[in-house]
PDB file of C-alpha atoms in Angstrom:
ATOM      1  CA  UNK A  22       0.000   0.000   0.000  1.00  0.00           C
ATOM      2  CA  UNK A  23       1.793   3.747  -1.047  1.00  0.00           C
ATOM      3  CA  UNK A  24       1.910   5.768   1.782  1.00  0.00           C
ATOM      4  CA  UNK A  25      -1.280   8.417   0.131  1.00  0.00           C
ATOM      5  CA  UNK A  26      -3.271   5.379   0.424  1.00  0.00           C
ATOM      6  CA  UNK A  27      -2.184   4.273   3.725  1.00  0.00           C
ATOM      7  CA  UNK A  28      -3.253   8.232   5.110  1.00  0.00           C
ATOM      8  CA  UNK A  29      -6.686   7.904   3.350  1.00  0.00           C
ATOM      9  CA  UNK A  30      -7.613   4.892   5.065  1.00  0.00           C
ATOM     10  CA  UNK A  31      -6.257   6.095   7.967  1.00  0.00           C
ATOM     11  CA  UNK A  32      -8.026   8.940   8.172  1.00  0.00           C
ATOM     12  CA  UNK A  33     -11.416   6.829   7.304  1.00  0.00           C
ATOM     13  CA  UNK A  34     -10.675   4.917  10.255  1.00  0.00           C
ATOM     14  CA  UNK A  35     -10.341   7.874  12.657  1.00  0.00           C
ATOM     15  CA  UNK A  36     -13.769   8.024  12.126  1.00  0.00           C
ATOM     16  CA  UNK A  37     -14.897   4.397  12.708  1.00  0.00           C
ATOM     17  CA  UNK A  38     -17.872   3.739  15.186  1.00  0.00           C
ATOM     18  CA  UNK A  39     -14.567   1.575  17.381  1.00  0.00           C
ATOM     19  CA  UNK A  40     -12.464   4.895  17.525  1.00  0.00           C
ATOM     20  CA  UNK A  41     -15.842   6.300  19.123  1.00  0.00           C
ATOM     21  CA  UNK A  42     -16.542   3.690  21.202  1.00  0.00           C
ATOM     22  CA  UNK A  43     -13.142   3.449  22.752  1.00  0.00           C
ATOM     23  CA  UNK A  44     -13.131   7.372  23.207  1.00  0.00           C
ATOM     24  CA  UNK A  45     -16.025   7.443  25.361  1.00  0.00           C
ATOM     25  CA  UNK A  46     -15.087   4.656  27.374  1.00  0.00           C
ATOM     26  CA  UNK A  47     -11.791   6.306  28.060  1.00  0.00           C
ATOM     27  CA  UNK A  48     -13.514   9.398  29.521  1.00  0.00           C
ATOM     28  CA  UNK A  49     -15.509   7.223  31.600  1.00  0.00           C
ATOM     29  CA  UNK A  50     -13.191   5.107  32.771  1.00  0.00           C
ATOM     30  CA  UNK A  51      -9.762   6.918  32.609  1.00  0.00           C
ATOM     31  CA  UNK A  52      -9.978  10.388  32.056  1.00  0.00           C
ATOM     32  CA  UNK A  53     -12.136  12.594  34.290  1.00  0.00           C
ATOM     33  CA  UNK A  54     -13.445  15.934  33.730  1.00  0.00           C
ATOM     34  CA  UNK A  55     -10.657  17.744  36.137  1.00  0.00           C
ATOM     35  CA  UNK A  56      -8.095  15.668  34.099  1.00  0.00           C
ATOM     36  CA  UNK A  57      -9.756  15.060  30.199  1.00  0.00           C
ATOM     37  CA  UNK A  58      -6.478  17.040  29.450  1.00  0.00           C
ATOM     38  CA  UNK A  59      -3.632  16.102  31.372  1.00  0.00           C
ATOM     39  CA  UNK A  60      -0.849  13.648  29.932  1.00  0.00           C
ATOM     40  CA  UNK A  61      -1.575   9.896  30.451  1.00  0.00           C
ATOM     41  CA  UNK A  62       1.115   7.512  30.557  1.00  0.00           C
ATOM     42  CA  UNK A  63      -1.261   4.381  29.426  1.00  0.00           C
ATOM     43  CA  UNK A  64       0.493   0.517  28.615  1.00  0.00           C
ATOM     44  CA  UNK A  65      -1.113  -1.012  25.795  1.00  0.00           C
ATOM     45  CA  UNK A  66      -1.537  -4.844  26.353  1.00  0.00           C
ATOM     46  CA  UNK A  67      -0.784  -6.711  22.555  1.00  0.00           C
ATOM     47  CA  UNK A  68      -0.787  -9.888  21.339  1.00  0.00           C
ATOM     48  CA  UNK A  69      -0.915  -8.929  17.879  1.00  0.00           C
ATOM     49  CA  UNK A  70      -4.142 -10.554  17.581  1.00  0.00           C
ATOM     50  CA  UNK A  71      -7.018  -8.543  15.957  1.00  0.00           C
ATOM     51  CA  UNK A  72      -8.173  -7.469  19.466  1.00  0.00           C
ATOM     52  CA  UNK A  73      -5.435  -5.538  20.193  1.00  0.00           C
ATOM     53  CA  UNK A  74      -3.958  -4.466  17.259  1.00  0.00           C
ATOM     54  CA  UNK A  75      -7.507  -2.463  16.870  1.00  0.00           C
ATOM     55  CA  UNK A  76      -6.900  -1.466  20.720  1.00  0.00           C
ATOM     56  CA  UNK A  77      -3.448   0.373  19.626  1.00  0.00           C
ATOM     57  CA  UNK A  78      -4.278   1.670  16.243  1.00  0.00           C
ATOM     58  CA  UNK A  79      -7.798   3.215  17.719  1.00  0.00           C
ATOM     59  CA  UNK A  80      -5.311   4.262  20.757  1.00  0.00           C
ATOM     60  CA  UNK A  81      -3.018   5.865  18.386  1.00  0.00           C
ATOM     61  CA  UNK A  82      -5.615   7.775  16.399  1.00  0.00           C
ATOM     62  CA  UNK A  83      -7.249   9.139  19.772  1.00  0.00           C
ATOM     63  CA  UNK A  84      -3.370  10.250  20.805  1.00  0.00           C
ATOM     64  CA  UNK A  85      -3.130  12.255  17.588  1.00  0.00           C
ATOM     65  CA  UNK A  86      -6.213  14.528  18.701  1.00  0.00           C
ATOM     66  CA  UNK A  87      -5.637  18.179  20.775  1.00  0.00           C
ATOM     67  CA  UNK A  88      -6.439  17.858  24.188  1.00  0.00           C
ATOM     68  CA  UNK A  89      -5.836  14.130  24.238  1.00  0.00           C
ATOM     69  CA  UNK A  90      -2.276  14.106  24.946  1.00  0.00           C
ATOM     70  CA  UNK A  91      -1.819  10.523  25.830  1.00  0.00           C
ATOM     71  CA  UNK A  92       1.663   8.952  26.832  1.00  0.00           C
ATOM     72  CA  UNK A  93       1.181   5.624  25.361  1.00  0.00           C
ATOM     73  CA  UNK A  94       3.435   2.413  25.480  1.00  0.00           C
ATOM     74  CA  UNK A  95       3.354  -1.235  24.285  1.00  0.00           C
ATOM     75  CA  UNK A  96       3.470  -4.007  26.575  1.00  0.00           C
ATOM     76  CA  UNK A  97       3.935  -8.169  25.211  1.00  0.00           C
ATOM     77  CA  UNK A  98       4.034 -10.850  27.195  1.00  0.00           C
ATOM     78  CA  UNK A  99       5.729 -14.365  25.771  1.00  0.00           C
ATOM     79  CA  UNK A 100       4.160 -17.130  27.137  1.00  0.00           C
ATOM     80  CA  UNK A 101       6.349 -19.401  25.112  1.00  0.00           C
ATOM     81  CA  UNK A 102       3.348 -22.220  24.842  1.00  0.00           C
ATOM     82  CA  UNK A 103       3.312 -22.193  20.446  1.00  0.00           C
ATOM     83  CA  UNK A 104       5.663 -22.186  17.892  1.00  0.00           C
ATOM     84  CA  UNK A 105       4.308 -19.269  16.492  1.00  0.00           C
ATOM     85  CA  UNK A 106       4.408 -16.825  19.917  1.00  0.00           C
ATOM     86  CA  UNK A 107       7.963 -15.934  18.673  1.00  0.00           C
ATOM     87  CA  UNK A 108       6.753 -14.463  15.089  1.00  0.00           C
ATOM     88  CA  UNK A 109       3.683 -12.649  17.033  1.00  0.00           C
ATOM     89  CA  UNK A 110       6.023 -11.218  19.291  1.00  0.00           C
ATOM     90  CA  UNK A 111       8.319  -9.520  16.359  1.00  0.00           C
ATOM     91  CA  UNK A 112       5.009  -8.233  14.950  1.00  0.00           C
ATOM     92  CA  UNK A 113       3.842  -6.703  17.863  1.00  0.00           C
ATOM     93  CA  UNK A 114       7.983  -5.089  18.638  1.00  0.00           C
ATOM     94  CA  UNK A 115       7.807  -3.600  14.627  1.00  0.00           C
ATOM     95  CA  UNK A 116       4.761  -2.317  15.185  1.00  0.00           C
ATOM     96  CA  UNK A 117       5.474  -0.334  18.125  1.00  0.00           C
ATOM     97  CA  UNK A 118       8.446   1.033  16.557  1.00  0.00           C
ATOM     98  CA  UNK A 119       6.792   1.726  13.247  1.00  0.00           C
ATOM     99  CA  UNK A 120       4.659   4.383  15.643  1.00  0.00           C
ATOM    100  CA  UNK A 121       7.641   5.201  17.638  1.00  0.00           C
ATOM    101  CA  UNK A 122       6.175   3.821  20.971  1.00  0.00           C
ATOM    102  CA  UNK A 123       8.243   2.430  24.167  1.00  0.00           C
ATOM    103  CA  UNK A 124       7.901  -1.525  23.537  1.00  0.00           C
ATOM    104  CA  UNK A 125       8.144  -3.704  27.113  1.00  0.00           C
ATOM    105  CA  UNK A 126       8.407  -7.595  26.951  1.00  0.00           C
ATOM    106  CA  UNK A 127       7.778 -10.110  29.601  1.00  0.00           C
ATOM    107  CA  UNK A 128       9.374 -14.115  28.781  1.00  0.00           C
ATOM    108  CA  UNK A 129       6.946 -16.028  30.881  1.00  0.00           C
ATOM    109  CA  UNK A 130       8.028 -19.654  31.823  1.00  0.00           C
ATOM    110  CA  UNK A 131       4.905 -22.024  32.344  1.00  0.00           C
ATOM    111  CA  UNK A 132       6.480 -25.267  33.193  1.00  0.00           C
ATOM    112  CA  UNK A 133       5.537 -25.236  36.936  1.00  0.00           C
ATOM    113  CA  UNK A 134       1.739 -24.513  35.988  1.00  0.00           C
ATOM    114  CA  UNK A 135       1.553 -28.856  36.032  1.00  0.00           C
ATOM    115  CA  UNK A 136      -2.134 -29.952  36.138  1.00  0.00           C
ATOM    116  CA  UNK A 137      -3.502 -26.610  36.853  1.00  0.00           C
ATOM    117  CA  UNK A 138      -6.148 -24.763  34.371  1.00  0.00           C
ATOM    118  CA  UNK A 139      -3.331 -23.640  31.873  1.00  0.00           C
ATOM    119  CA  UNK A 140      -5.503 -20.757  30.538  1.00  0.00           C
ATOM    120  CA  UNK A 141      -5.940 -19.351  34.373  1.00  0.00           C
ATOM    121  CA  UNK A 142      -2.327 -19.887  35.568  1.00  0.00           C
ATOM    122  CA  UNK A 143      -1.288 -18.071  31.976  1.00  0.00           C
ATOM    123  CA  UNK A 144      -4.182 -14.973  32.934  1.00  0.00           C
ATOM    124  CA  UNK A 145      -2.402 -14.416  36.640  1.00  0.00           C
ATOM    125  CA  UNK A 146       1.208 -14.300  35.323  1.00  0.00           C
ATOM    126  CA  UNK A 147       0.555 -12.246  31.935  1.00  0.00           C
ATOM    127  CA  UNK A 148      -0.708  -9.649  34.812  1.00  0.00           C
ATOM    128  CA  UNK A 149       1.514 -10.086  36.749  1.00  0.00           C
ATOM    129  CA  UNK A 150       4.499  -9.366  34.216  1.00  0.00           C
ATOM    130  CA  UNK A 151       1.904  -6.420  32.858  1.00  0.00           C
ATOM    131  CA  UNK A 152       1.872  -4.922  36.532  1.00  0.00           C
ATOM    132  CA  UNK A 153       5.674  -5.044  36.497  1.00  0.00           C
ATOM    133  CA  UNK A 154       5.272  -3.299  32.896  1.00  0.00           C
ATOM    134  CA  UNK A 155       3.298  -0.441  33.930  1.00  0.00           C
ATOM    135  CA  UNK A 156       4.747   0.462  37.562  1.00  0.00           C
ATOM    136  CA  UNK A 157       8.104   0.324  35.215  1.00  0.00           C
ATOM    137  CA  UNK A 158       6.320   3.185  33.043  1.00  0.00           C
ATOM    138  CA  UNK A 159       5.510   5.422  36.571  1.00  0.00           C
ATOM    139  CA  UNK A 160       2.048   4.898  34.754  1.00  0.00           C
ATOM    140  CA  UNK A 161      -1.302   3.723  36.331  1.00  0.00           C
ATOM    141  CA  UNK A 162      -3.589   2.496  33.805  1.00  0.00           C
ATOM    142  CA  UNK A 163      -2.926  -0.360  31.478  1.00  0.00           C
ATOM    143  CA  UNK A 164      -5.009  -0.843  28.632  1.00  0.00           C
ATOM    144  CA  UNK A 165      -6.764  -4.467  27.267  1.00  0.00           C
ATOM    145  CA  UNK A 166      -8.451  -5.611  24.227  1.00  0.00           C
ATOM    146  CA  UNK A 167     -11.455  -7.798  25.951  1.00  0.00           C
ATOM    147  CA  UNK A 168     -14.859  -7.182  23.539  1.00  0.00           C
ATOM    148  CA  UNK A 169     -18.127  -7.751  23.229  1.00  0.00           C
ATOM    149  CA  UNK A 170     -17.601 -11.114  21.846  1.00  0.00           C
ATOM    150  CA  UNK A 171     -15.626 -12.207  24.657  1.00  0.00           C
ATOM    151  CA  UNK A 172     -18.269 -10.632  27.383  1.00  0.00           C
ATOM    152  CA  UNK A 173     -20.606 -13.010  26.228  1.00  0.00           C
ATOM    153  CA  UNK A 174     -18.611 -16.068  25.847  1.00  0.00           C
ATOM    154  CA  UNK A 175     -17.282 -15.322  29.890  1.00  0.00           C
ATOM    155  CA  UNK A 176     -20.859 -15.183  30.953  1.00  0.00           C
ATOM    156  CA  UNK A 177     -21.825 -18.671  28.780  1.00  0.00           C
ATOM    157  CA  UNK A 178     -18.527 -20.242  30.509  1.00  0.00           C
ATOM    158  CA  UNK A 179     -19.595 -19.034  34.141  1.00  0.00           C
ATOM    159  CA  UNK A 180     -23.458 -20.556  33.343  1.00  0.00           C
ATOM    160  CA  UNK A 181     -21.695 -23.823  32.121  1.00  0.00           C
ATOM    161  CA  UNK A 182     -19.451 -24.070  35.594  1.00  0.00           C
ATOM    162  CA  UNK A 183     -22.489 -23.788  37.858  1.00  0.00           C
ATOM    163  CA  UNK A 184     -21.775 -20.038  38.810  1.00  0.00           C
ATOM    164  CA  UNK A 185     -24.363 -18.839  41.375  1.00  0.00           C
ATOM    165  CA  UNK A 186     -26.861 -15.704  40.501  1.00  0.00           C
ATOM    166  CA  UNK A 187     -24.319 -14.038  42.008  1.00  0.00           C
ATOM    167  CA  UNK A 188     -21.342 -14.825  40.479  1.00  0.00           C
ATOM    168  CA  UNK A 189     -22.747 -15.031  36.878  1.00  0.00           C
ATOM    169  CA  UNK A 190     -21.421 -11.556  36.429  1.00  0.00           C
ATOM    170  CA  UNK A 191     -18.789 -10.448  33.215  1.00  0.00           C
ATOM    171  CA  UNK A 192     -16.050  -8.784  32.653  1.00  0.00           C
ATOM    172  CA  UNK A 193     -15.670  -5.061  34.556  1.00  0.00           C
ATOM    173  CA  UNK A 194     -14.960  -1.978  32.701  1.00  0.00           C
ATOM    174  CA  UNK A 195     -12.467  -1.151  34.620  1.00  0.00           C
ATOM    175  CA  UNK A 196     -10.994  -2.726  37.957  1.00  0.00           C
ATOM    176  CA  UNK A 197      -7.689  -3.273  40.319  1.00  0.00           C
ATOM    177  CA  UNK A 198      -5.059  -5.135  38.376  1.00  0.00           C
ATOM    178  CA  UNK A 199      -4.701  -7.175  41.220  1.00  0.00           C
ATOM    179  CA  UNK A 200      -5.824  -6.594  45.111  1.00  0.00           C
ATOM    180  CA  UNK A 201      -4.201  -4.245  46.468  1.00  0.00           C
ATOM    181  CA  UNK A 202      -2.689  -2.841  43.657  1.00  0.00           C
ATOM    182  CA  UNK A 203      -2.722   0.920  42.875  1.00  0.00           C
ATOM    183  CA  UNK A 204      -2.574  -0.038  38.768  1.00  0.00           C
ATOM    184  CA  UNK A 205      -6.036  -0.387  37.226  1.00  0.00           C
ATOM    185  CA  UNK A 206      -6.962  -2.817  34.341  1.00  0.00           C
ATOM    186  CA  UNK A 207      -9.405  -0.977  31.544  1.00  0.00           C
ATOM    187  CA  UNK A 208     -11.247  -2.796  28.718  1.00  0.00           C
ATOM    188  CA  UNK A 209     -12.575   0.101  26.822  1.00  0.00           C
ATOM    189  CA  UNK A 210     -13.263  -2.282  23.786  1.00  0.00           C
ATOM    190  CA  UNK A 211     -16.468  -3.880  25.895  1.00  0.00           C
ATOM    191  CA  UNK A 212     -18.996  -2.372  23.445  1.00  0.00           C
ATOM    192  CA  UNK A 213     -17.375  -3.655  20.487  1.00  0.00           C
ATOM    193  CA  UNK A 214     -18.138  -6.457  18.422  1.00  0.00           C
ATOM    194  CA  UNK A 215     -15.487  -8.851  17.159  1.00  0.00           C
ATOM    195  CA  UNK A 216     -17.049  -7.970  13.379  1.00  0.00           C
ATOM    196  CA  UNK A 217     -16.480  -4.326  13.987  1.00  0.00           C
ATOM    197  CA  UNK A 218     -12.640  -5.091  14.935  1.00  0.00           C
ATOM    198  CA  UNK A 219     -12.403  -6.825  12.029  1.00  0.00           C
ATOM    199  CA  UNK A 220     -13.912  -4.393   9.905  1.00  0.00           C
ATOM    200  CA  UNK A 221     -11.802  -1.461  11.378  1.00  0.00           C
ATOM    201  CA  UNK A 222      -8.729  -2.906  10.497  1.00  0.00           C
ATOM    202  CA  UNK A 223      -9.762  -3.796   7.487  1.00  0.00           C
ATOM    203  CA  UNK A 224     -10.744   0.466   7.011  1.00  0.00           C
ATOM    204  CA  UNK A 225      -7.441   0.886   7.871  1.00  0.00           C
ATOM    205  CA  UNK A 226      -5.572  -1.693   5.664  1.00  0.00           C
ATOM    206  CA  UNK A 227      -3.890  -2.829   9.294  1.00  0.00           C
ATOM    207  CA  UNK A 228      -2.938  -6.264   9.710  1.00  0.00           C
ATOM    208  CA  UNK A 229      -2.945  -8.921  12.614  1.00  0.00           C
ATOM    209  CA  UNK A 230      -1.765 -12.276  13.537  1.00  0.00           C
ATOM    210  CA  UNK A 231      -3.364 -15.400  13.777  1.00  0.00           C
ATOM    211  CA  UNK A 232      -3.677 -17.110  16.952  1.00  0.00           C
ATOM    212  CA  UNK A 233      -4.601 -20.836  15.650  1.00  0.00           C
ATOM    213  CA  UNK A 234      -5.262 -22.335  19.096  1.00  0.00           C
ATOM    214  CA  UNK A 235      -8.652 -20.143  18.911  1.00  0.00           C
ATOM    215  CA  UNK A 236     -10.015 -22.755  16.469  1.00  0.00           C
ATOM    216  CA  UNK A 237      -9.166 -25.775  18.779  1.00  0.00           C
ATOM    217  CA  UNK A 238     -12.531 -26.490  19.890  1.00  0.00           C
ATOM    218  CA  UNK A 239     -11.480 -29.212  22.747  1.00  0.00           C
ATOM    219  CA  UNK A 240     -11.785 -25.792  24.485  1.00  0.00           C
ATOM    220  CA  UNK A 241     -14.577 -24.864  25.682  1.00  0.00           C
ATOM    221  CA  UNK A 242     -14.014 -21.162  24.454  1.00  0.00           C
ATOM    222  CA  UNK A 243     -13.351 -22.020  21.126  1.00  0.00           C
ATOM    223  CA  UNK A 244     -16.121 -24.412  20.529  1.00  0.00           C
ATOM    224  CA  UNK A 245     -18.685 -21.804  22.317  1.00  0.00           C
ATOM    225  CA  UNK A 246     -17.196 -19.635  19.593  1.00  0.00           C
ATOM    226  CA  UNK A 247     -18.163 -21.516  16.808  1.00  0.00           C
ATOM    227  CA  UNK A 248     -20.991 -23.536  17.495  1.00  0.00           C
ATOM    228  CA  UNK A 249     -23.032 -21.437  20.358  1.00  0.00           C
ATOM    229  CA  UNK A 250     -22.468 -17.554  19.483  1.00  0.00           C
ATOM    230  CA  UNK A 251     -23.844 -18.106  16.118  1.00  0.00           C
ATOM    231  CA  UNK A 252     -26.995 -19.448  17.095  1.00  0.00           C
ATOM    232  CA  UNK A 253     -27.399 -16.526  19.742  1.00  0.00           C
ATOM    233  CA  UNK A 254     -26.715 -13.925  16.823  1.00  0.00           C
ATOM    234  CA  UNK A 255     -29.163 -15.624  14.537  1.00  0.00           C
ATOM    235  CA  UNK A 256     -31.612 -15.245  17.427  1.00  0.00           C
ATOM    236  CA  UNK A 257     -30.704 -11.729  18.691  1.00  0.00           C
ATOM    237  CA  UNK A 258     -27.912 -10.024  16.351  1.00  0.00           C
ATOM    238  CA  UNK A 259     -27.220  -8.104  19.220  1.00  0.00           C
ATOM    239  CA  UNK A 260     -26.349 -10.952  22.107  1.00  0.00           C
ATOM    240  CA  UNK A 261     -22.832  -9.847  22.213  1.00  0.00           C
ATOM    241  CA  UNK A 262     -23.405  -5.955  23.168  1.00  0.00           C
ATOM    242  CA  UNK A 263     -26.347  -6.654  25.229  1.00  0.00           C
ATOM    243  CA  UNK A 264     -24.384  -9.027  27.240  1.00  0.00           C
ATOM    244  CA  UNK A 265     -21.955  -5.912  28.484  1.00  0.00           C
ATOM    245  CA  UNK A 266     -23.235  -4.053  31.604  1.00  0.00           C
TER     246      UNK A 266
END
């Protein structure tokens, strides 16, 4: 793509109903009235999945705007469980320094999670080595990619366990990184559909990587992905977004 071509799509995509949606949740859930203005230092949490690419380009765009004045930084965490983690993790390292951002990386090692639930032991320690990121940065906010899509396939995971009434809550806008901890964790993507990622980057010729364990439907997850969300979207196109609080 020449570089007039990559500006017009760019500026199409500054306009994108994402960009909007992640600019109002960021003045709801980061920057107050007293301090819309004020510099941010914000961490960035990327795979280089679609979630999060759109997460950084979207943050990038909002940046770019007076009044704005955002501090932003990249944070990647290896968990060194696929072959291809490696490739993602140069992806995510060019990208940042195609946009001249600070890049952090965290190597996590996973052979003492033994029998434990893989996917929870890997959630604790990628914030963990985020927390490290961020207090590293003097910042206070760091920054993830969770969507609409993902909303409602947490709340169709906690049904399937047994949660209580209770405890068949989702995902939080916005809560402690961990207790205790003076770093919050924001998900100002919550309102987005996966389709509308998709389509954004698309507007703004951006690619992503591939995460191929997605499509391995001996987890739960993935198989809720393809064989449950569709049915609820047939039923009520808008299960996803009605599923965030």
């Amino acid at each position: 793509m020449d570089q007039t071509r990559h500006s017009i799509d760019a500026d199409l995509g500054s306009f994108h109903p994402l960009v909007r949606t992640v600019a109002g949740a960021l003045r709801r859930h980061v920057l107050n009235k007293r301090q819309g203005g004020s510099s941010r230092r914000l961490l960035v949490a990327v795979s280089g999945g679609a979630d999060s690419v759109a997460l950084l380009r979207a943050m990038l765009t909002l940046a770019g705007r007076r009044g704005w004045e955002m501090d932003l930084a990249v944070g990647h965490v290896q968990h060194h469980l696929r072959h291809q983690a490696e490739d993602d993790a140069r992806f995510v390292a060019e990208l940042a320094d195609k946009h001249g951002l600070a890049y952090l990386r965290a190597d996590l090692d996973m052979t003492d999670a033994g029998g434990a639930n893989l996917e929870a032991v890997g959630r604790q320690k990628r914030y963990e080595a985020l927390g490290v990121m961020v207090q590293s940065l003097g910042a206070t906010h760091v920054l993830t990619a969770h969507q609409a899509d993902d909303q409602l396939e947490t709340l169709l995971m906690r049904l399937l366990r047994g949660a209580s009434a209770r405890g068949w809550s989702g995902m939080a806008w916005r809560r402690r990184l961990s207790p205790g901890s003076d770093v919050s964790l924001v998900r100002p993507m919550l309102a987005v559909s996966r389709d509308d990622v998709l389509d954004y980057l698309r507007a703004i010729g951006q690619t992503w990587r591939e995460d191929h364990t997605n499509a391995d439907v001996t987890r739960w997850r993935a198989r809720l992905r393809r064989d449950v969300l569709p049915v609820l979207r047939d039923l009520r196109p808008d299960a996803a977004e009605r599923a965030v609080a």
